[in-house]
Amino acid sequence: MQNSEARLGALPVTFTLNGESVTLVLEPWVTLLDALREHLDLTGTKKGCDQGQCGACTVLVNGRRINSCLTLAVMHEGDAVTTIEGIGTPEALHPLQQAFVEHDGLQCGYCTPGQIMSSLAMLKEIEAGIPSHVTADLEAAPSATDVEFRERLSGNICRCAAHPNIIAAVRQFAGER
C-alpha cells in the first residue's frame, strides 16, 4: 500500500499492518487511529471518545494493546500493527470473534473490535505472568479468572452492558486454548 501524496511538513512512516508492509506520508499530528481509518480505509477500529477512555480504538502494536487514538502514527516506524481486520474475516472468524457471536458479546457492535483486540492481548499478558491490580499473589502466575478478565478489560467500555457476555466469550476462548 502506498500513500505518495506529499504535503508540507508530512513525514513518511513505514510499518507492518496485519502482516503487510505499508508506507504513508502523514502530517506528524495524525494519530494511528486516524491513519488506519482515514488513510488506509480500515474502519474496524472505532473512534469512540478520542481521549483514551473507552478502548474502542484498541489495536495491537508489537503484540501489546494500545489506544490508537493516543499515539501518533509517525511514532510507529518499523512496528507491527494488528487491527481487527488482521485476525479474521467474515468467512473465517477468529475463534475469539466466534465466541463473541455465540455469547452475544457484541450487541450494538461498536466496542467489539476494541474488546476483542484487548482480550487477545490480555490473555497473552496472563500467559506471560504479568500481574494486574487484582492478582492476589504477585509471586505466582496470574490465573485466567473472571475477576482478572474484568479488571484487565476495565479500560474497554461497553455501553450496551454486554460485559457478562463478553467475559463468557473470553472464558470460552481461553478454555479452548
PDB file of C-alpha atoms in Angstrom:
ATOM      1  CA  MET A   1       0.000   0.000   0.000  1.00  0.00           C
ATOM      2  CA  GLN A   2       1.309   3.448  -0.832  1.00  0.00           C
ATOM      3  CA  ASN A   3       0.296   6.986   0.014  1.00  0.00           C
ATOM      4  CA  SER A   4       2.534   9.226  -2.074  1.00  0.00           C
ATOM      5  CA  GLU A   5       0.534  12.395  -1.529  1.00  0.00           C
ATOM      6  CA  ALA A   6       3.192  14.928  -0.441  1.00  0.00           C
ATOM      7  CA  ARG A   7       2.095  17.646   1.971  1.00  0.00           C
ATOM      8  CA  LEU A   8       4.094  20.391   3.611  1.00  0.00           C
ATOM      9  CA  GLY A   9       5.587  19.030   6.854  1.00  0.00           C
ATOM     10  CA  ALA A  10       4.424  15.482   6.137  1.00  0.00           C
ATOM     11  CA  LEU A  11       6.699  12.611   7.098  1.00  0.00           C
ATOM     12  CA  PRO A  12       6.973   9.107   5.720  1.00  0.00           C
ATOM     13  CA  VAL A  13       6.222   6.228   8.056  1.00  0.00           C
ATOM     14  CA  THR A  14       6.516   2.553   7.225  1.00  0.00           C
ATOM     15  CA  PHE A  15       5.124  -0.209   9.404  1.00  0.00           C
ATOM     16  CA  THR A  16       3.703  -3.682   9.068  1.00  0.00           C
ATOM     17  CA  LEU A  17      -0.074  -3.668   9.129  1.00  0.00           C
ATOM     18  CA  ASN A  18      -1.815  -7.007   9.511  1.00  0.00           C
ATOM     19  CA  GLY A  19       1.218  -8.707   8.012  1.00  0.00           C
ATOM     20  CA  GLU A  20       1.666  -6.329   5.068  1.00  0.00           C
ATOM     21  CA  SER A  21       4.192  -3.504   4.792  1.00  0.00           C
ATOM     22  CA  VAL A  22       2.594  -0.076   4.387  1.00  0.00           C
ATOM     23  CA  THR A  23       4.135   3.325   3.818  1.00  0.00           C
ATOM     24  CA  LEU A  24       2.213   6.512   4.428  1.00  0.00           C
ATOM     25  CA  VAL A  25       3.185  10.159   4.191  1.00  0.00           C
ATOM     26  CA  LEU A  26       1.441  11.892   7.075  1.00  0.00           C
ATOM     27  CA  GLU A  27       1.438  15.124   8.969  1.00  0.00           C
ATOM     28  CA  PRO A  28       3.169  14.495  12.297  1.00  0.00           C
ATOM     29  CA  TRP A  29      -0.039  15.123  14.286  1.00  0.00           C
ATOM     30  CA  VAL A  30      -2.056  12.317  12.641  1.00  0.00           C
ATOM     31  CA  THR A  31      -2.946   9.658  15.200  1.00  0.00           C
ATOM     32  CA  LEU A  32      -2.544   5.985  14.464  1.00  0.00           C
ATOM     33  CA  LEU A  33      -6.344   5.705  14.673  1.00  0.00           C
ATOM     34  CA  ASP A  34      -6.866   8.369  12.011  1.00  0.00           C
ATOM     35  CA  ALA A  35      -4.151   6.842   9.806  1.00  0.00           C
ATOM     36  CA  LEU A  36      -5.940   3.491   9.964  1.00  0.00           C
ATOM     37  CA  ARG A  37      -9.434   4.835   9.378  1.00  0.00           C
ATOM     38  CA  GLU A  38      -8.884   7.826   7.092  1.00  0.00           C
ATOM     39  CA  HIS A  39      -5.730   6.942   5.173  1.00  0.00           C
ATOM     40  CA  LEU A  40      -5.979   3.148   4.957  1.00  0.00           C
ATOM     41  CA  ASP A  41      -9.796   2.734   4.989  1.00  0.00           C
ATOM     42  CA  LEU A  42      -9.661   0.200   7.838  1.00  0.00           C
ATOM     43  CA  THR A  43     -12.782   1.190   9.727  1.00  0.00           C
ATOM     44  CA  GLY A  44     -12.982  -1.792  12.083  1.00  0.00           C
ATOM     45  CA  THR A  45     -11.045   0.150  14.705  1.00  0.00           C
ATOM     46  CA  LYS A  46     -13.566   2.602  16.124  1.00  0.00           C
ATOM     47  CA  LYS A  47     -13.233   6.199  17.235  1.00  0.00           C
ATOM     48  CA  GLY A  48     -15.166   6.400  20.475  1.00  0.00           C
ATOM     49  CA  CYS A  49     -14.129   9.068  22.938  1.00  0.00           C
ATOM     50  CA  ASP A  50     -10.904  10.091  21.118  1.00  0.00           C
ATOM     51  CA  GLN A  51      -9.385  10.587  24.600  1.00  0.00           C
ATOM     52  CA  GLY A  52      -8.198   7.090  25.520  1.00  0.00           C
ATOM     53  CA  GLN A  53     -11.005   6.428  27.981  1.00  0.00           C
ATOM     54  CA  CYS A  54     -13.281   3.966  26.162  1.00  0.00           C
ATOM     55  CA  GLY A  55     -10.963   1.439  24.466  1.00  0.00           C
ATOM     56  CA  ALA A  56     -12.949   1.314  21.204  1.00  0.00           C
ATOM     57  CA  CYS A  57      -9.742   2.120  19.302  1.00  0.00           C
ATOM     58  CA  THR A  58      -7.637  -0.683  20.818  1.00  0.00           C
ATOM     59  CA  VAL A  59      -5.136  -2.253  18.409  1.00  0.00           C
ATOM     60  CA  LEU A  60      -2.041  -4.352  18.943  1.00  0.00           C
ATOM     61  CA  VAL A  61       1.382  -2.814  18.363  1.00  0.00           C
ATOM     62  CA  ASN A  62       4.187  -5.343  18.526  1.00  0.00           C
ATOM     63  CA  GLY A  63       1.731  -7.643  20.295  1.00  0.00           C
ATOM     64  CA  ARG A  64       0.785  -5.172  23.034  1.00  0.00           C
ATOM     65  CA  ARG A  65      -2.545  -3.402  23.236  1.00  0.00           C
ATOM     66  CA  ILE A  66      -2.685   0.351  22.913  1.00  0.00           C
ATOM     67  CA  ASN A  67      -5.334   3.009  22.437  1.00  0.00           C
ATOM     68  CA  SER A  68      -4.634   4.085  18.873  1.00  0.00           C
ATOM     69  CA  CYS A  69      -6.252   7.489  19.461  1.00  0.00           C
ATOM     70  CA  LEU A  70      -3.475   8.395  21.913  1.00  0.00           C
ATOM     71  CA  THR A  71      -0.445   7.714  19.741  1.00  0.00           C
ATOM     72  CA  LEU A  72       0.887   9.397  16.647  1.00  0.00           C
ATOM     73  CA  ALA A  73       1.252   7.275  13.525  1.00  0.00           C
ATOM     74  CA  VAL A  74       4.798   8.513  12.860  1.00  0.00           C
ATOM     75  CA  MET A  75       5.883   7.035  16.205  1.00  0.00           C
ATOM     76  CA  HIS A  76       5.338   3.530  14.831  1.00  0.00           C
ATOM     77  CA  GLU A  77       8.075   3.364  12.217  1.00  0.00           C
ATOM     78  CA  GLY A  78       9.008  -0.297  11.837  1.00  0.00           C
ATOM     79  CA  ASP A  79       6.342  -1.543  14.238  1.00  0.00           C
ATOM     80  CA  ALA A  80       3.902  -4.389  13.658  1.00  0.00           C
ATOM     81  CA  VAL A  81       0.315  -3.137  13.947  1.00  0.00           C
ATOM     82  CA  THR A  82      -2.600  -5.558  14.116  1.00  0.00           C
ATOM     83  CA  THR A  83      -6.204  -4.431  13.775  1.00  0.00           C
ATOM     84  CA  ILE A  84      -9.442  -6.383  13.953  1.00  0.00           C
ATOM     85  CA  GLU A  85      -9.217  -6.819  10.172  1.00  0.00           C
ATOM     86  CA  GLY A  86      -5.950  -8.710  10.682  1.00  0.00           C
ATOM     87  CA  ILE A  87      -7.243 -11.530  12.874  1.00  0.00           C
ATOM     88  CA  GLY A  88     -10.200 -12.929  10.962  1.00  0.00           C
ATOM     89  CA  THR A  89     -12.613 -12.422   8.109  1.00  0.00           C
ATOM     90  CA  PRO A  90     -16.402 -12.661   7.901  1.00  0.00           C
ATOM     91  CA  GLU A  91     -15.923 -16.014   6.164  1.00  0.00           C
ATOM     92  CA  ALA A  92     -13.305 -17.286   8.644  1.00  0.00           C
ATOM     93  CA  LEU A  93     -13.784 -15.706  12.057  1.00  0.00           C
ATOM     94  CA  HIS A  94     -11.023 -15.842  14.645  1.00  0.00           C
ATOM     95  CA  PRO A  95     -12.090 -18.247  17.454  1.00  0.00           C
ATOM     96  CA  LEU A  96     -12.480 -15.290  19.842  1.00  0.00           C
ATOM     97  CA  GLN A  97     -14.708 -13.492  17.335  1.00  0.00           C
ATOM     98  CA  GLN A  98     -16.782 -16.672  17.058  1.00  0.00           C
ATOM     99  CA  ALA A  99     -17.066 -16.854  20.857  1.00  0.00           C
ATOM    100  CA  PHE A 100     -18.336 -13.247  20.912  1.00  0.00           C
ATOM    101  CA  VAL A 101     -21.028 -14.234  18.394  1.00  0.00           C
ATOM    102  CA  GLU A 102     -22.004 -17.355  20.345  1.00  0.00           C
ATOM    103  CA  HIS A 103     -22.290 -15.460  23.652  1.00  0.00           C
ATOM    104  CA  ASP A 104     -23.924 -12.309  22.200  1.00  0.00           C
ATOM    105  CA  GLY A 105     -20.974 -10.271  23.404  1.00  0.00           C
ATOM    106  CA  LEU A 106     -21.425  -7.711  20.683  1.00  0.00           C
ATOM    107  CA  GLN A 107     -24.929  -6.228  20.982  1.00  0.00           C
ATOM    108  CA  CYS A 108     -24.529  -2.930  19.088  1.00  0.00           C
ATOM    109  CA  GLY A 109     -21.039  -3.995  17.975  1.00  0.00           C
ATOM    110  CA  TYR A 110     -19.341  -0.615  18.240  1.00  0.00           C
ATOM    111  CA  CYS A 111     -16.983  -1.563  21.066  1.00  0.00           C
ATOM    112  CA  THR A 112     -16.486  -5.142  19.876  1.00  0.00           C
ATOM    113  CA  PRO A 113     -13.295  -4.697  17.812  1.00  0.00           C
ATOM    114  CA  GLY A 114     -11.549  -2.993  20.734  1.00  0.00           C
ATOM    115  CA  GLN A 115     -12.890  -5.565  23.188  1.00  0.00           C
ATOM    116  CA  ILE A 116     -11.597  -8.428  21.036  1.00  0.00           C
ATOM    117  CA  MET A 117      -8.163  -6.891  20.460  1.00  0.00           C
ATOM    118  CA  SER A 118      -7.836  -6.066  24.149  1.00  0.00           C
ATOM    119  CA  SER A 119      -8.925  -9.593  25.117  1.00  0.00           C
ATOM    120  CA  LEU A 120      -6.315 -11.185  22.867  1.00  0.00           C
ATOM    121  CA  ALA A 121      -3.560  -9.085  24.437  1.00  0.00           C
ATOM    122  CA  MET A 122      -4.931  -9.600  27.946  1.00  0.00           C
ATOM    123  CA  LEU A 123      -4.729 -13.373  27.617  1.00  0.00           C
ATOM    124  CA  LYS A 124      -1.115 -13.085  26.447  1.00  0.00           C
ATOM    125  CA  GLU A 125      -0.364 -10.902  29.488  1.00  0.00           C
ATOM    126  CA  ILE A 126      -1.804 -13.579  31.781  1.00  0.00           C
ATOM    127  CA  GLU A 127       0.167 -16.298  29.972  1.00  0.00           C
ATOM    128  CA  ALA A 128       3.335 -14.206  30.353  1.00  0.00           C
ATOM    129  CA  GLY A 129       2.722 -13.965  34.108  1.00  0.00           C
ATOM    130  CA  ILE A 130       2.143 -10.210  34.142  1.00  0.00           C
ATOM    131  CA  PRO A 131       0.107  -9.367  37.261  1.00  0.00           C
ATOM    132  CA  SER A 132      -2.818  -6.969  37.363  1.00  0.00           C
ATOM    133  CA  HIS A 133      -4.224  -4.834  40.156  1.00  0.00           C
ATOM    134  CA  VAL A 134      -6.339  -7.765  41.368  1.00  0.00           C
ATOM    135  CA  THR A 135      -3.701 -10.504  41.140  1.00  0.00           C
ATOM    136  CA  ALA A 136      -3.718 -11.927  44.653  1.00  0.00           C
ATOM    137  CA  ASP A 137      -0.233 -13.456  44.744  1.00  0.00           C
ATOM    138  CA  LEU A 138       2.443 -11.465  42.934  1.00  0.00           C
ATOM    139  CA  GLU A 139       4.875 -14.365  43.330  1.00  0.00           C
ATOM    140  CA  ALA A 140       2.607 -16.806  41.452  1.00  0.00           C
ATOM    141  CA  ALA A 141       1.407 -16.720  37.876  1.00  0.00           C
ATOM    142  CA  PRO A 142      -1.942 -14.925  37.488  1.00  0.00           C
ATOM    143  CA  SER A 143      -4.953 -17.109  36.836  1.00  0.00           C
ATOM    144  CA  ALA A 144      -7.371 -16.710  33.956  1.00  0.00           C
ATOM    145  CA  THR A 145     -10.342 -15.913  36.182  1.00  0.00           C
ATOM    146  CA  ASP A 146     -13.401 -13.733  35.656  1.00  0.00           C
ATOM    147  CA  VAL A 147     -12.020 -11.303  38.245  1.00  0.00           C
ATOM    148  CA  GLU A 148      -8.771 -10.975  36.269  1.00  0.00           C
ATOM    149  CA  PHE A 149     -10.689 -10.635  32.999  1.00  0.00           C
ATOM    150  CA  ARG A 150     -12.955  -7.893  34.365  1.00  0.00           C
ATOM    151  CA  GLU A 151     -10.024  -5.926  35.791  1.00  0.00           C
ATOM    152  CA  ARG A 152      -7.885  -6.262  32.694  1.00  0.00           C
ATOM    153  CA  LEU A 153     -10.765  -5.291  30.382  1.00  0.00           C
ATOM    154  CA  SER A 154     -11.897  -2.363  32.532  1.00  0.00           C
ATOM    155  CA  GLY A 155     -10.390   0.073  30.021  1.00  0.00           C
ATOM    156  CA  ASN A 156     -12.813  -1.139  27.357  1.00  0.00           C
ATOM    157  CA  ILE A 157     -16.297   0.224  27.881  1.00  0.00           C
ATOM    158  CA  CYS A 158     -19.474  -1.366  26.532  1.00  0.00           C
ATOM    159  CA  ARG A 159     -22.418   0.992  26.745  1.00  0.00           C
ATOM    160  CA  CYS A 160     -24.850  -1.835  25.893  1.00  0.00           C
ATOM    161  CA  ALA A 161     -23.908  -3.589  29.154  1.00  0.00           C
ATOM    162  CA  ALA A 162     -22.772  -6.766  27.394  1.00  0.00           C
ATOM    163  CA  HIS A 163     -19.879  -7.157  29.869  1.00  0.00           C
ATOM    164  CA  PRO A 164     -21.116 -10.515  31.280  1.00  0.00           C
ATOM    165  CA  ASN A 165     -21.445 -11.871  27.741  1.00  0.00           C
ATOM    166  CA  ILE A 166     -18.013 -10.547  26.810  1.00  0.00           C
ATOM    167  CA  ILE A 167     -16.476 -12.264  29.860  1.00  0.00           C
ATOM    168  CA  ALA A 168     -18.271 -15.508  28.907  1.00  0.00           C
ATOM    169  CA  ALA A 169     -16.856 -15.277  25.375  1.00  0.00           C
ATOM    170  CA  VAL A 170     -13.334 -14.656  26.666  1.00  0.00           C
ATOM    171  CA  ARG A 171     -13.700 -17.502  29.171  1.00  0.00           C
ATOM    172  CA  GLN A 172     -14.784 -19.867  26.377  1.00  0.00           C
ATOM    173  CA  PHE A 173     -11.872 -18.824  24.133  1.00  0.00           C
ATOM    174  CA  ALA A 174      -9.368 -19.069  26.990  1.00  0.00           C
ATOM    175  CA  GLY A 175     -10.643 -22.548  27.828  1.00  0.00           C
ATOM    176  CA  GLU A 176     -10.290 -23.692  24.231  1.00  0.00           C
ATOM    177  CA  ARG A 177      -6.645 -22.640  24.082  1.00  0.00           C
TER     178      ARG A 177
END
